Short mmCIF file of N, CA and C in Angstrom, two decimals:
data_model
loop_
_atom_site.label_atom_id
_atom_site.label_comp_id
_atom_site.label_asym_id
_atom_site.label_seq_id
_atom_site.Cartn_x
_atom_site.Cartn_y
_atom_site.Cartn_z
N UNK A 1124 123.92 130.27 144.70
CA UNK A 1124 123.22 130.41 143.45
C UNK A 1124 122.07 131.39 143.64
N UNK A 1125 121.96 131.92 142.67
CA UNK A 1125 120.89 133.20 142.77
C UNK A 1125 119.41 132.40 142.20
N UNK A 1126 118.46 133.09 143.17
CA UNK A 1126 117.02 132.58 142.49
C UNK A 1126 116.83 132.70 141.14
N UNK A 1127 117.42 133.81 140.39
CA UNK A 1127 117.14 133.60 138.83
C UNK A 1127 117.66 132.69 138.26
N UNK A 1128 118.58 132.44 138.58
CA UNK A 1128 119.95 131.26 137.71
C UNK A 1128 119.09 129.83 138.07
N UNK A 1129 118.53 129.36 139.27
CA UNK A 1129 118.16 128.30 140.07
C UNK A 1129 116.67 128.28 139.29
N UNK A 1130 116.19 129.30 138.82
CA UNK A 1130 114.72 129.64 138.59
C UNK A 1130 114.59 129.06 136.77
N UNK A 1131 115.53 129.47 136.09
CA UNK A 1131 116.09 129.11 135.09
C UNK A 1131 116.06 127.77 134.60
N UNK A 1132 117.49 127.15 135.59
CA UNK A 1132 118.12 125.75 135.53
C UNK A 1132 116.67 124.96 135.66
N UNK A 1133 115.84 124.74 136.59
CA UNK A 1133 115.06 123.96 136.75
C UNK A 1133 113.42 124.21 135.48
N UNK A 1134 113.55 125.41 134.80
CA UNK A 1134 112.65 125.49 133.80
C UNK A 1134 112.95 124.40 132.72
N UNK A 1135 114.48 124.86 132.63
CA UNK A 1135 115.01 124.07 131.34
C UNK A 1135 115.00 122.54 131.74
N UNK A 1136 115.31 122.21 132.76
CA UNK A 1136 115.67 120.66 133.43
C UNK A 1136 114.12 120.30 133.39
N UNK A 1137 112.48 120.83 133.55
CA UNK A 1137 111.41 120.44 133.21
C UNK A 1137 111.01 120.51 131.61
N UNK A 1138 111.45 121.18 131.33
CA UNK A 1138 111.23 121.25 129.54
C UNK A 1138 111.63 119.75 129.10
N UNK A 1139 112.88 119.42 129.32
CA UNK A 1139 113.67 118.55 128.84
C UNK A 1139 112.99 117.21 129.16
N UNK A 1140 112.83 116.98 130.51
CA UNK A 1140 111.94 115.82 131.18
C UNK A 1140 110.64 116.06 130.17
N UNK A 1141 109.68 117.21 129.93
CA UNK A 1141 108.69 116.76 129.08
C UNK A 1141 108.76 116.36 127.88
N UNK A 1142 109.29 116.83 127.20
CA UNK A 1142 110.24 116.93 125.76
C UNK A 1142 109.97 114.99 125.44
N UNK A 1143 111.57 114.70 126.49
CA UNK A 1143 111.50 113.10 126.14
C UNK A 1143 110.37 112.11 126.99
N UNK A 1144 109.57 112.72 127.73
CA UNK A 1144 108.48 111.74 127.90
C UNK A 1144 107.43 111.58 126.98
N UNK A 1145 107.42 112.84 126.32
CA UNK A 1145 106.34 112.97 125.43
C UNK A 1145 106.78 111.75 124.13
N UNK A 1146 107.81 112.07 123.55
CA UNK A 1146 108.74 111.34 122.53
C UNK A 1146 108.09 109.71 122.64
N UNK A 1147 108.50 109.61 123.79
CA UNK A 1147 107.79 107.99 124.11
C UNK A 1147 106.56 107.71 124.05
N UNK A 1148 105.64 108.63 124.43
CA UNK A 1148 104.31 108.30 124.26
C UNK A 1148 103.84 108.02 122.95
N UNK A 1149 104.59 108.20 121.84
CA UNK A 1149 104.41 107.95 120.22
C UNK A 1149 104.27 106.67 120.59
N UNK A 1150 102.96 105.97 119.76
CA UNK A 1150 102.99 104.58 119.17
C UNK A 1150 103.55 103.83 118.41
N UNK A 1151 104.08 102.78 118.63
CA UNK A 1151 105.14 102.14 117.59
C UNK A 1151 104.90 102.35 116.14
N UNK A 1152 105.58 102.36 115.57
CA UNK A 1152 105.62 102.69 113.94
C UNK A 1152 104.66 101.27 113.81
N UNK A 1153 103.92 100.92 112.61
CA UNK A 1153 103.39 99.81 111.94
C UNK A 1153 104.57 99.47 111.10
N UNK A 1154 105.00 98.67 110.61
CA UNK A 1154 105.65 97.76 109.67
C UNK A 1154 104.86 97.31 108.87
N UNK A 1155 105.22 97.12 107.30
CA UNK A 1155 104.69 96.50 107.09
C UNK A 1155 104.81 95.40 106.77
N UNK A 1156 103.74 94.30 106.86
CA UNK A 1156 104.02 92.84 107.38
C UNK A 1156 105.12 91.96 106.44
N UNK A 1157 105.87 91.01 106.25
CA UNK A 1157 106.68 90.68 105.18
C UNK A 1157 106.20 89.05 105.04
N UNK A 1158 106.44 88.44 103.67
CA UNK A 1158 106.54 87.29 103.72
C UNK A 1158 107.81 86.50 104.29
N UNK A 1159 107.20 85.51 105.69
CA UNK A 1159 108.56 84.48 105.62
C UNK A 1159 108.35 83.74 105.06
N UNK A 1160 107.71 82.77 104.11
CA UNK A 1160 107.73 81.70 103.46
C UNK A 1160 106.48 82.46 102.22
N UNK A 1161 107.08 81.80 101.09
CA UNK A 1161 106.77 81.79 99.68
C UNK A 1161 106.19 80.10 99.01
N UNK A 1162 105.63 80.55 98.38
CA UNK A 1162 104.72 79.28 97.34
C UNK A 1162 105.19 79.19 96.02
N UNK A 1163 105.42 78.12 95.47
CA UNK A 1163 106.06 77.78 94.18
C UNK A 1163 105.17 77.10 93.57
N UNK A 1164 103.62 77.01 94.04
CA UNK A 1164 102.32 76.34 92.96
C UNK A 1164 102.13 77.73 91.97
N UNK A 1165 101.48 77.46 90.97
CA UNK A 1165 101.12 78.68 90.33
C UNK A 1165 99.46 79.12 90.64
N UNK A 1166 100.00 80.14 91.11
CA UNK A 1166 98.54 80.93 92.33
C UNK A 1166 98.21 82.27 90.94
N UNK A 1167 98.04 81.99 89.65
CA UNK A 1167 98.18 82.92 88.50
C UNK A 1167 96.42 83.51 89.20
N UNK A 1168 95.46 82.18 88.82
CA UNK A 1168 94.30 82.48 88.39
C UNK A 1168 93.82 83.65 89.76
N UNK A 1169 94.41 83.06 90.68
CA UNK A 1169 93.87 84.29 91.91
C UNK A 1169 94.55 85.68 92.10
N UNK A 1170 95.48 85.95 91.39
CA UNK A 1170 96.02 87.58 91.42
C UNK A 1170 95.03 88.35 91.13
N UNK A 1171 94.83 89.47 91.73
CA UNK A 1171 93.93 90.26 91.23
C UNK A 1171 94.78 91.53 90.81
N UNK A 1172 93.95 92.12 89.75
CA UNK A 1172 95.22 93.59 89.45
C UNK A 1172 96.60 93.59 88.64
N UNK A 1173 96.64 94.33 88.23
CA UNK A 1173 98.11 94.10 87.65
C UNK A 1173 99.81 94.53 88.24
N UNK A 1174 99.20 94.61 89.69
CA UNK A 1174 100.87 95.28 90.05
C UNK A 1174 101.29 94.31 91.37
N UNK A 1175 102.22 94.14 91.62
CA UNK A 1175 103.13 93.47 92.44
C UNK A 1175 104.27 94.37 93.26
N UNK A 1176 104.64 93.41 94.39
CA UNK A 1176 105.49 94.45 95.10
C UNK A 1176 106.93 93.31 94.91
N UNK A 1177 108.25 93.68 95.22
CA UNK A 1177 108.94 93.28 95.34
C UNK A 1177 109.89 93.27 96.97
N UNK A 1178 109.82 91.90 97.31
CA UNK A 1178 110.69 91.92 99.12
C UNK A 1178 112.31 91.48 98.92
N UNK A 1179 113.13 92.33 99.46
CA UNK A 1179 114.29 92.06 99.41
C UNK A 1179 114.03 90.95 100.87
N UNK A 1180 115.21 90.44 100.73
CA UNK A 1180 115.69 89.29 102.16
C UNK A 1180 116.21 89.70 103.21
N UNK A 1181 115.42 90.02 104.25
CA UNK A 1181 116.42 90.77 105.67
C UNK A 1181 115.28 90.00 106.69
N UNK A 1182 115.85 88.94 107.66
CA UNK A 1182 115.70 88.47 108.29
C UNK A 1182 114.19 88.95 109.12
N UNK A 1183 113.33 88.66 109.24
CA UNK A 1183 112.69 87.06 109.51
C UNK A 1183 112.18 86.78 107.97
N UNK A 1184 112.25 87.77 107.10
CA UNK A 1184 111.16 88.13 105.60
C UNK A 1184 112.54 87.54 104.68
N UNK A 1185 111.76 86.83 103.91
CA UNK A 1185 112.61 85.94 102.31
C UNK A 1185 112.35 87.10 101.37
N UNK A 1186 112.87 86.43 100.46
CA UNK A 1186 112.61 87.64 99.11
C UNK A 1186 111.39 87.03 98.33
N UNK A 1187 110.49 87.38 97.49
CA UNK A 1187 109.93 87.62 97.40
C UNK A 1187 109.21 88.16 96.50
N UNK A 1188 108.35 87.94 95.64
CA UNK A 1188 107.39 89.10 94.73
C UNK A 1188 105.83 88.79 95.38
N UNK A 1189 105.40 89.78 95.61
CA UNK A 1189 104.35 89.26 96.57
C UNK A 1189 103.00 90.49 95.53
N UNK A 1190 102.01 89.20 95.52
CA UNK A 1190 100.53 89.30 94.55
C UNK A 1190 99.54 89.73 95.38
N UNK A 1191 98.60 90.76 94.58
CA UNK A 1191 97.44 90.55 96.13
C UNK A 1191 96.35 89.87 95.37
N UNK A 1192 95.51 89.21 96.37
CA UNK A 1192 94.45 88.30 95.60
C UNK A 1192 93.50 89.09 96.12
N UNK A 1193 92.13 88.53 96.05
CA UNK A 1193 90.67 88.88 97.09
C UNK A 1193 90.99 88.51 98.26
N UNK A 1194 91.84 87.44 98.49
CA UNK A 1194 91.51 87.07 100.23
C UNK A 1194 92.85 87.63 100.71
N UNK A 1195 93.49 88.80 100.41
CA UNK A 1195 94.95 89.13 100.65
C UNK A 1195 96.60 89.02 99.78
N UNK A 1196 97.34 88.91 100.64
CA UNK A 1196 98.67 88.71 99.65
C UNK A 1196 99.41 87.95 99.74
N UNK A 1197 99.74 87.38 98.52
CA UNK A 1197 100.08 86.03 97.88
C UNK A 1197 101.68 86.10 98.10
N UNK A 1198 102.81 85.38 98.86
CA UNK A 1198 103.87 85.55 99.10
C UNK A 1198 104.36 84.21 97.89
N UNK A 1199 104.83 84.93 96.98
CA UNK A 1199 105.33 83.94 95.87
C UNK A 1199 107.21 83.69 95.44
N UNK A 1200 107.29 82.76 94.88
CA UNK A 1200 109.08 82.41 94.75
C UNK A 1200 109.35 83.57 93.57
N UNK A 1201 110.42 84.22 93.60
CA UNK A 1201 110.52 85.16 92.72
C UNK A 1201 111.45 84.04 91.85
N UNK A 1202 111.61 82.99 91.47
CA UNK A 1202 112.44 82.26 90.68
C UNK A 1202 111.24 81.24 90.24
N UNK A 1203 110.06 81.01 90.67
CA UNK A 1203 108.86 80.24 90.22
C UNK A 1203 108.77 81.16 88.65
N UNK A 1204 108.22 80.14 87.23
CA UNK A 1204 108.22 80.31 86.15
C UNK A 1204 106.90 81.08 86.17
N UNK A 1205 105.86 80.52 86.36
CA UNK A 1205 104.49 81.67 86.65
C UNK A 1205 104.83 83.08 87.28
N UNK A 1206 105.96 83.03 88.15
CA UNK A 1206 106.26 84.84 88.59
C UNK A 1206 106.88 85.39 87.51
N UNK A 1207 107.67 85.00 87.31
CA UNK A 1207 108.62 85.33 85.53
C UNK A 1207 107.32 85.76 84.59
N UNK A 1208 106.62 84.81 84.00
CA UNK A 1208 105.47 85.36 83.07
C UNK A 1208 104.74 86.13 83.89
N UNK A 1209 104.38 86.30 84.83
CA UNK A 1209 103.13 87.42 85.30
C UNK A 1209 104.09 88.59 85.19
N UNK A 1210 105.34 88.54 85.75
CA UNK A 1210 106.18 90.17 85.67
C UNK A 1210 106.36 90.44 84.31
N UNK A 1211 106.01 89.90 83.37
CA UNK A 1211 106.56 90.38 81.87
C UNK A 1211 105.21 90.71 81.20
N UNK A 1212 104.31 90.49 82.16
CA UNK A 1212 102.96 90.79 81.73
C UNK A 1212 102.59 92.59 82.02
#
């Protein structure tokens, strides 16, 4: 093998090694957090705001319409009668 070809191969073979070490050094993505368990009291008077999010069901997280109050977010039954009237609100 000729020093250029050898001089080459091992540029590219260090590129590559930095390339995917670097890749890893990224910090995990954040998620964002999900409700596993929901409340079926009517938590009306503490919603603050008028908008809501909606959680589909994919394991460890239930489904979901989730409220934010002052002290955070309210993981509520999307089949509770108080979620029905607040969404039509």
């Amino acid at each position: 093998m000729s020093v250029k070809i050898l001089s080459v191969t091992l540029l590219l073979l260090s590129l590559c090694v930095c390339f995917s070490s670097s890749a890893g050094m990224r910090g995990p993505t954040r998620k964002r957090p999900c409700c596993v368990d929901v409340t079926n009291l009517d938590m009306s008077p503490e919603v603050v705001g008028e908008t809501y999010r909606e959680q589909a069901s994919s394991h460890p997280c239930v489904k979901a319409i989730i409220f934010n109050t002052e002290y955070g977010q309210l993981c509520s039954d999307p089949k509770a009668q108080w979620v029905q009237d607040r969404k039509l609100c």
